[in-house]
Amino acid sequence: MRLGLLSTARINGEVIRAAATTDRVEVVAVASRDGAKAHAYAREHGLERAHVGYEALLADDAIDAVYISLPNGLHHEWSLRALAAGKNVLCEKPYSRHPAEVEGAFDAAAAADLVLMEGLMYRHHPQTRRVQELVAGGAIGALRAVRATFSFALHDLANARALPELDGGALMDVGCYCVSGARLLAGEPQRASAERVLGSTGVDMALYGTLRHAENVVSQLEASFVASRRQRLEAVGSDGTLVVEAPWRADWGGDVVLRRDGSTETVPVEQADAYRLQLENFADAIEGKADPLLGRADALGQARALAALSEAAQQGGVVTLRTGPELAA
Ligand SMILES: NC(=O)c1ccc[n+]([C@@H]2O[C@H](COP(=O)([O-])OP(=O)(O)OC[C@H]3O[C@@H](n4cnc5c(N)ncnc54)[C@H](OP(=O)(O)O)[C@@H]3O)[C@@H](O)[C@H]2O)c1
């Protein structure tokens, strides 16, 4: 897979580093709104091709896929443009909080026989699979509750994360991981309620949400730009609990701890590079060797839950989620 980077975002560094560790992916091009920046970036990272403007990258026949690392509010527009240009798309999280956009984009990808994948890299880490298997396999008995947290202190209010016009906010930036973790363990939510703390720029600097899932499972989510750096996923069951200390960035280190029957056990987890596994799954999907781990149903489930939590936080009260048969998959 010959990949082009659509922007010079900071997160590209992880993708360039991960691509260098696999022979499945070659990062060959970058585009920036600023030509000097594109050329300097290509030189610094040893990339063959630098493009002035994102359209030029999409017109480049030397690439068959693009990595979209733009601010959230630009994900959908540029994913659609990339698909229309015949490129496979790996788009950073969160794809969108608008279910209709997700449906439109996946329809466009299917019609063009291209792969579109949302870049929630933690899902590719073996730790995530292990946690999912333990909970689904009854290691803590019947699941009762999920608690998911992701926070860090955002001081730079000029950053896209703090700008409403680029769809910033804590829910979108870090809350999308909490939503994903809750959905992974407890299934698609049926109802949402939330409280938010608005910042001076108009985005949610913190959002505290509750999701009600089937079988009386409730998840509580905390997404915050006004607390210190924390991440945690806890699954509470009838017979025990499972605590994942570094659920979203397993590489930052932290145990998976299983407590039941008065005993505490640290679950061994294989070390792995989630960014490399994500790229390899994307390449496999393009070559028809595997399904994308994160396809249409997952992106749609994410968008529906994000939309419901946003609406609940804005309006107060409980929002009932629309569910569709495609989410049963
Ligand atoms: N999966 C992960 O681990 C992870 C981690 C961090 C972030 N992310 C996601 O990756 C995306 C990028 O995050 P980031 O922190 O890496 O972003 P960033 O460093 O702020 O870069 C965003 C890039 O978008 C381009 N851009 C185009 N229009 C822009 C505008 N109006 N304002 C600002 N930038 C604009 C810029 O590139 P040019 O100037 O070159 O055109 C800029 O370098 C976000 O969606 C975020 O949620 C994912």
Coordinates of C-alpha atoms and ligand atoms in Angstrom, one line a residue:
M1 CA 0.0 0.0 0.0
R2 CA 1.4 3.4 -1.0
L3 CA 0.1 5.9 1.4
G4 CA -0.2 9.7 1.3
L5 CA -0.6 11.8 4.4
L6 CA -3.3 14.4 4.1
S7 CA -1.9 17.2 6.3
T8 CA 1.3 17.6 8.4
A9 CA -0.5 16.8 11.7
R10 CA 1.4 15.8 14.8
I11 CA -0.2 12.3 14.9
N12 CA 1.4 11.5 11.5
G13 CA 4.6 10.8 13.5
E14 CA 3.1 7.6 14.9
V15 CA 2.0 6.5 11.4
I16 CA 5.4 7.2 9.8
R17 CA 7.1 5.4 12.7
A18 CA 4.8 2.4 12.5
A19 CA 4.9 2.2 8.7
A20 CA 8.7 1.9 9.0
T21 CA 8.3 -1.3 10.9
T22 CA 6.2 -3.1 8.4
D23 CA 6.8 -4.0 4.7
R24 CA 3.1 -3.8 4.0
V25 CA 2.9 0.0 3.9
E26 CA 5.1 2.7 2.4
V27 CA 4.4 6.3 3.2
V28 CA 5.3 8.1 0.0
A29 CA 3.7 11.5 0.0
V30 CA 2.4 14.4 2.2
A31 CA 0.2 17.4 1.5
S32 CA -0.1 20.6 3.3
R33 CA -2.1 23.8 2.8
D34 CA 1.4 25.5 2.9
G35 CA 3.8 24.4 0.2
A36 CA 7.0 25.3 2.2
K37 CA 5.7 23.2 5.1
A38 CA 4.9 20.3 2.8
H39 CA 8.4 20.3 1.3
A40 CA 10.1 20.7 4.7
Y41 CA 8.0 17.9 6.1
A42 CA 8.8 15.5 3.2
R43 CA 12.5 16.3 3.6
E44 CA 12.5 15.8 7.3
H45 CA 10.7 12.4 7.1
G46 CA 12.3 11.1 3.9
L47 CA 9.1 11.1 1.9
E48 CA 9.3 11.1 -2.0
R49 CA 6.6 13.5 -2.8
A50 CA 5.3 16.8 -1.3
H51 CA 2.1 18.4 -2.5
V52 CA 0.8 21.9 -2.1
G53 CA -2.8 21.6 -1.2
Y54 CA -4.8 18.4 -0.4
E55 CA -6.4 18.2 -3.9
A56 CA -2.9 17.7 -5.4
L57 CA -2.3 14.7 -3.1
L58 CA -5.6 13.2 -4.2
A59 CA -4.6 13.6 -7.8
D60 CA -1.3 11.8 -7.3
D61 CA -1.4 8.4 -9.1
A62 CA 1.6 7.2 -7.1
I63 CA -0.6 6.6 -4.0
D64 CA -3.5 4.2 -3.5
A65 CA -4.6 5.3 0.0
V66 CA -4.7 8.4 2.1
Y67 CA -4.4 8.9 5.8
I68 CA -6.6 11.8 6.9
S69 CA -5.3 13.5 10.0
L70 CA -7.2 16.7 9.8
P71 CA -9.1 18.3 12.6
N72 CA -12.4 16.6 13.3
G73 CA -14.6 19.0 11.4
L74 CA -12.8 18.3 8.1
H75 CA -12.8 14.5 8.3
H76 CA -16.0 13.9 6.4
E77 CA -15.5 16.4 3.6
W78 CA -11.9 15.2 2.8
S79 CA -12.9 11.5 3.1
L80 CA -15.6 12.0 0.5
R81 CA -13.2 13.9 -1.7
A82 CA -10.5 11.2 -1.4
L83 CA -13.1 8.5 -2.2
A84 CA -14.2 10.4 -5.2
A85 CA -10.6 10.6 -6.3
G86 CA -10.4 6.8 -6.1
K87 CA -8.3 6.6 -2.9
N88 CA -8.8 4.2 0.0
V89 CA -9.2 6.2 3.2
L90 CA -8.0 5.7 6.7
C91 CA -9.6 8.6 8.6
E92 CA -8.6 9.6 12.1
K93 CA -11.1 9.3 14.9
P94 CA -13.7 10.5 15.4
Y95 CA -15.0 10.1 11.8
S96 CA -18.0 12.3 12.5
R97 CA -20.8 12.8 15.1
H98 CA -23.4 12.8 12.3
P99 CA -24.8 9.4 11.5
A100 CA -26.0 10.6 8.1
E101 CA -22.4 11.6 7.1
V102 CA -21.1 8.1 8.1
E103 CA -23.8 6.4 6.1
G104 CA -23.0 8.7 3.1
A105 CA -19.3 8.1 3.2
F106 CA -19.6 4.3 3.6
D107 CA -22.1 4.2 0.7
A108 CA -19.6 6.2 -1.4
A109 CA -16.8 3.8 -0.5
A110 CA -18.9 0.7 -1.3
A111 CA -20.0 2.1 -4.6
A112 CA -16.4 2.8 -5.6
D113 CA -15.2 -0.5 -4.2
L114 CA -12.8 1.3 -1.9
V115 CA -12.0 0.8 1.8
L116 CA -12.9 3.5 4.3
M117 CA -11.8 2.9 7.9
E118 CA -12.0 5.0 11.1
G119 CA -8.6 5.3 12.8
L120 CA -9.4 4.2 16.4
M121 CA -6.1 2.5 16.8
Y122 CA -6.6 1.1 20.3
R123 CA -9.1 -1.4 18.9
H124 CA -6.2 -3.1 17.0
H125 CA -4.2 -3.7 20.1
P126 CA -4.2 -7.3 21.5
Q127 CA -5.0 -5.8 25.0
T128 CA -8.3 -4.6 23.7
R129 CA -9.2 -8.0 22.2
R130 CA -8.1 -9.8 25.5
V131 CA -10.3 -7.5 27.6
Q132 CA -13.3 -8.0 25.2
E133 CA -12.8 -11.8 25.4
L134 CA -12.6 -11.9 29.2
V135 CA -15.8 -9.8 29.6
A136 CA -17.7 -11.7 26.9
G137 CA -16.4 -15.0 28.2
G138 CA -17.9 -14.4 31.7
A139 CA -14.6 -13.8 33.6
I140 CA -16.4 -11.2 35.8
G141 CA -19.8 -12.9 35.6
A142 CA -22.7 -10.9 34.1
L143 CA -21.7 -7.4 33.0
R144 CA -23.4 -4.8 35.1
A145 CA -21.5 -1.5 34.5
V146 CA -18.7 0.0 32.5
R147 CA -16.7 3.1 33.6
A148 CA -14.5 4.7 31.0
T149 CA -12.2 7.8 31.4
F150 CA -9.8 9.7 29.2
S151 CA -8.6 13.2 30.2
F152 CA -5.7 15.6 29.9
A153 CA -5.3 19.3 30.5
L154 CA -5.7 21.3 27.3
H155 CA -4.1 24.7 27.8
D156 CA -3.8 25.9 24.2
L157 CA -7.2 27.2 23.3
A158 CA -6.1 28.0 19.8
N159 CA -5.7 24.2 19.2
A160 CA -8.4 22.7 16.9
R161 CA -9.6 20.6 19.9
A162 CA -10.9 23.8 21.5
L163 CA -12.6 25.2 18.4
P164 CA -16.3 24.5 17.8
E165 CA -16.0 25.3 14.1
L166 CA -13.6 22.3 13.7
D167 CA -15.8 20.1 15.9
G168 CA -13.5 20.1 18.8
G169 CA -14.5 19.4 22.4
A170 CA -13.6 16.7 25.0
L171 CA -16.4 14.4 23.9
M172 CA -15.1 14.3 20.3
D173 CA -11.4 14.2 21.1
V174 CA -11.1 11.8 24.1
G175 CA -14.7 10.9 24.7
C176 CA -14.9 8.9 21.5
Y177 CA -12.5 6.4 23.1
C178 CA -14.8 6.1 26.1
V179 CA -17.8 5.6 23.9
S180 CA -16.0 3.0 21.8
G181 CA -14.9 1.1 24.9
A182 CA -18.4 1.1 26.4
R183 CA -19.9 0.0 23.1
L184 CA -17.3 -2.8 22.7
L185 CA -18.1 -4.3 26.1
A186 CA -21.8 -3.5 26.6
G187 CA -23.1 -3.2 23.0
E188 CA -25.0 -0.4 21.3
P189 CA -26.5 2.0 23.8
Q190 CA -30.3 2.6 23.9
R191 CA -30.4 5.9 25.9
A192 CA -28.0 8.7 26.8
S193 CA -27.8 11.5 29.3
A194 CA -24.9 13.8 29.9
E195 CA -23.6 16.9 31.7
R196 CA -21.0 19.1 30.1
V197 CA -18.7 22.0 31.2
L198 CA -18.4 24.6 28.5
G199 CA -15.2 26.5 27.9
S200 CA -14.7 30.1 26.8
T201 CA -14.4 29.0 23.1
G202 CA -17.7 27.3 23.2
V203 CA -16.7 23.6 23.2
D204 CA -17.2 21.1 26.0
M205 CA -14.1 21.1 28.1
A206 CA -15.5 18.2 30.0
L207 CA -18.4 15.8 29.3
Y208 CA -19.7 13.3 31.8
G209 CA -22.1 10.9 30.2
T210 CA -24.2 7.9 31.0
L211 CA -25.3 5.3 28.5
R212 CA -28.0 2.7 29.1
H213 CA -27.4 -0.6 27.2
A214 CA -29.4 -3.8 26.8
E215 CA -29.7 -6.1 29.8
N216 CA -29.6 -3.3 32.3
V217 CA -25.9 -2.5 31.7
V218 CA -25.0 1.1 32.3
S219 CA -21.8 2.8 31.3
Q220 CA -20.4 6.0 32.8
L221 CA -18.0 8.1 30.7
E222 CA -15.7 10.9 31.6
A223 CA -14.0 12.9 28.8
S224 CA -12.1 15.9 30.0
F225 CA -9.7 18.7 29.0
V226 CA -9.7 20.1 32.5
A227 CA -8.2 17.2 34.5
S228 CA -4.8 15.7 34.6
R229 CA -3.7 13.0 32.2
R230 CA -5.7 9.9 33.1
Q231 CA -7.1 6.9 31.2
R232 CA -9.0 3.9 32.6
L233 CA -11.6 1.3 31.6
E234 CA -13.4 -0.7 34.3
A235 CA -15.9 -3.5 33.7
V236 CA -18.0 -4.3 36.7
G237 CA -19.6 -7.8 36.8
S238 CA -21.8 -9.9 39.1
D239 CA -18.7 -11.9 40.1
G240 CA -15.7 -9.6 39.7
T241 CA -14.2 -6.6 38.1
L242 CA -11.7 -6.0 35.3
V243 CA -9.6 -2.8 35.4
V244 CA -7.6 -1.7 32.4
E245 CA -5.2 1.0 33.5
A246 CA -4.1 2.1 30.0
P247 CA -7.0 1.1 27.7
W248 CA -6.5 3.6 24.9
R249 CA -2.7 3.9 24.8
A250 CA -1.5 0.5 26.0
D251 CA 2.0 1.6 25.1
W252 CA 1.9 4.1 27.9
G253 CA 2.0 1.2 30.3
G254 CA -0.5 -0.1 32.8
D255 CA -1.8 -3.5 34.0
V256 CA -5.0 -5.3 33.2
V257 CA -6.2 -6.4 36.7
L258 CA -8.9 -9.1 37.2
R259 CA -10.5 -9.2 40.7
R260 CA -12.9 -12.0 41.7
D261 CA -13.6 -14.3 44.6
G262 CA -11.2 -12.4 46.8
S263 CA -8.3 -12.9 44.4
T264 CA -6.4 -10.4 42.3
E265 CA -4.7 -11.4 39.1
T266 CA -2.7 -9.4 36.6
V267 CA -3.7 -10.5 33.1
P268 CA -0.7 -10.9 30.8
V269 CA -1.0 -8.8 27.6
E270 CA 1.1 -9.1 24.6
Q271 CA 3.0 -5.9 23.7
A272 CA 2.2 -4.6 20.3
D273 CA 2.2 -1.5 18.1
A274 CA -1.4 -0.6 17.6
Y275 CA -0.6 1.9 14.9
R276 CA 1.3 -0.8 12.9
L277 CA -1.6 -3.3 13.4
Q278 CA -4.0 -0.7 12.2
L279 CA -2.0 0.0 9.0
E280 CA -1.6 -3.7 8.3
N281 CA -5.4 -4.3 8.7
F282 CA -6.0 -1.4 6.4
A283 CA -3.6 -2.8 3.8
D284 CA -5.2 -6.3 4.2
A285 CA -8.7 -4.9 3.7
I286 CA -7.6 -3.1 0.5
E287 CA -6.0 -6.3 -0.8
G288 CA -9.2 -8.2 0.1
K289 CA -7.3 -10.4 2.6
A290 CA -9.3 -9.3 5.6
D291 CA -12.3 -7.3 6.6
P292 CA -11.5 -3.9 8.1
L293 CA -11.7 -4.3 11.9
L294 CA -13.6 -1.0 12.0
G295 CA -16.1 -0.8 9.2
R296 CA -19.5 0.9 8.6
A297 CA -21.4 -0.6 11.6
D298 CA -18.8 0.5 14.1
A299 CA -18.4 4.0 12.7
L300 CA -22.2 4.4 12.7
G301 CA -22.5 3.1 16.2
Q302 CA -19.9 5.6 17.3
A303 CA -21.7 8.5 15.5
R304 CA -25.0 7.6 17.0
A305 CA -23.7 7.5 20.5
L306 CA -21.7 10.7 20.1
A307 CA -24.7 12.5 18.6
A308 CA -26.9 11.3 21.5
L309 CA -24.4 12.4 24.2
S310 CA -24.0 15.8 22.5
E311 CA -27.7 16.3 22.3
A312 CA -28.3 15.2 25.9
A313 CA -25.5 17.5 27.1
Q314 CA -26.9 20.5 25.2
Q315 CA -30.6 20.0 26.0
G316 CA -30.6 18.1 29.2
G317 CA -32.8 15.0 29.8
V318 CA -32.5 11.6 28.3
V319 CA -32.0 11.0 24.6
T320 CA -33.3 7.8 23.1
L321 CA -31.0 6.4 20.4
R322 CA -32.2 5.3 17.0
T323 CA -30.9 1.9 16.3
G324 CA -31.0 0.1 13.0
P325 CA -30.5 -3.5 11.8
E326 CA -27.0 -2.7 10.5
L327 CA -25.9 -2.2 14.1
A328 CA -26.7 -5.8 15.0
A329 CA -23.8 -7.0 13.0
Ligands
LIG1 N1 -5.2 7.9 17.0 C1 -4.5 8.7 17.8 O1 -3.7 8.2 18.6 C2 -4.7 10.2 17.7 C3 -3.9 11.0 18.5 C4 -3.9 12.4 18.3 C5 -4.9 12.9 17.4 N2 -5.7 12.1 16.7 C6 -6.6 12.6 15.7 O2 -5.9 13.1 14.6 C7 -6.4 14.3 14.1 C8 -5.3 15.3 14.0 O3 -4.9 15.6 15.4 P1 -3.5 16.3 15.6 O4 -3.4 16.7 17.1 O5 -2.4 15.5 15.1 O6 -3.6 17.6 14.8 P2 -2.7 18.8 14.5 O7 -1.3 18.5 14.9 O8 -3.3 20.0 15.0 O9 -2.7 18.9 12.9 C9 -3.9 19.0 12.2 C10 -3.4 19.3 10.7 O10 -4.6 19.6 10.0 C11 -4.3 20.6 9.0 N3 -5.4 21.6 9.0 C12 -6.2 21.9 8.0 N4 -7.0 22.8 8.3 C13 -6.8 23.2 9.6 C14 -7.3 24.2 10.4 N5 -8.3 25.0 10.1 N6 -6.8 24.3 11.7 C15 -5.8 23.5 12.1 N7 -5.2 22.5 11.3 C16 -5.7 22.4 10.0 C17 -2.9 21.2 9.3 O11 -2.0 20.6 8.3 P3 -1.4 21.5 7.2 O12 -1.1 22.9 7.8 O13 -0.2 20.8 6.8 O14 -2.3 21.6 6.0 C18 -2.6 20.6 10.7 O15 -1.2 20.2 10.7 C19 -7.6 14.6 14.9 O16 -8.8 14.2 14.3 C20 -7.4 13.8 16.2 O17 -8.6 13.4 16.8 C21 -5.6 10.7 16.8

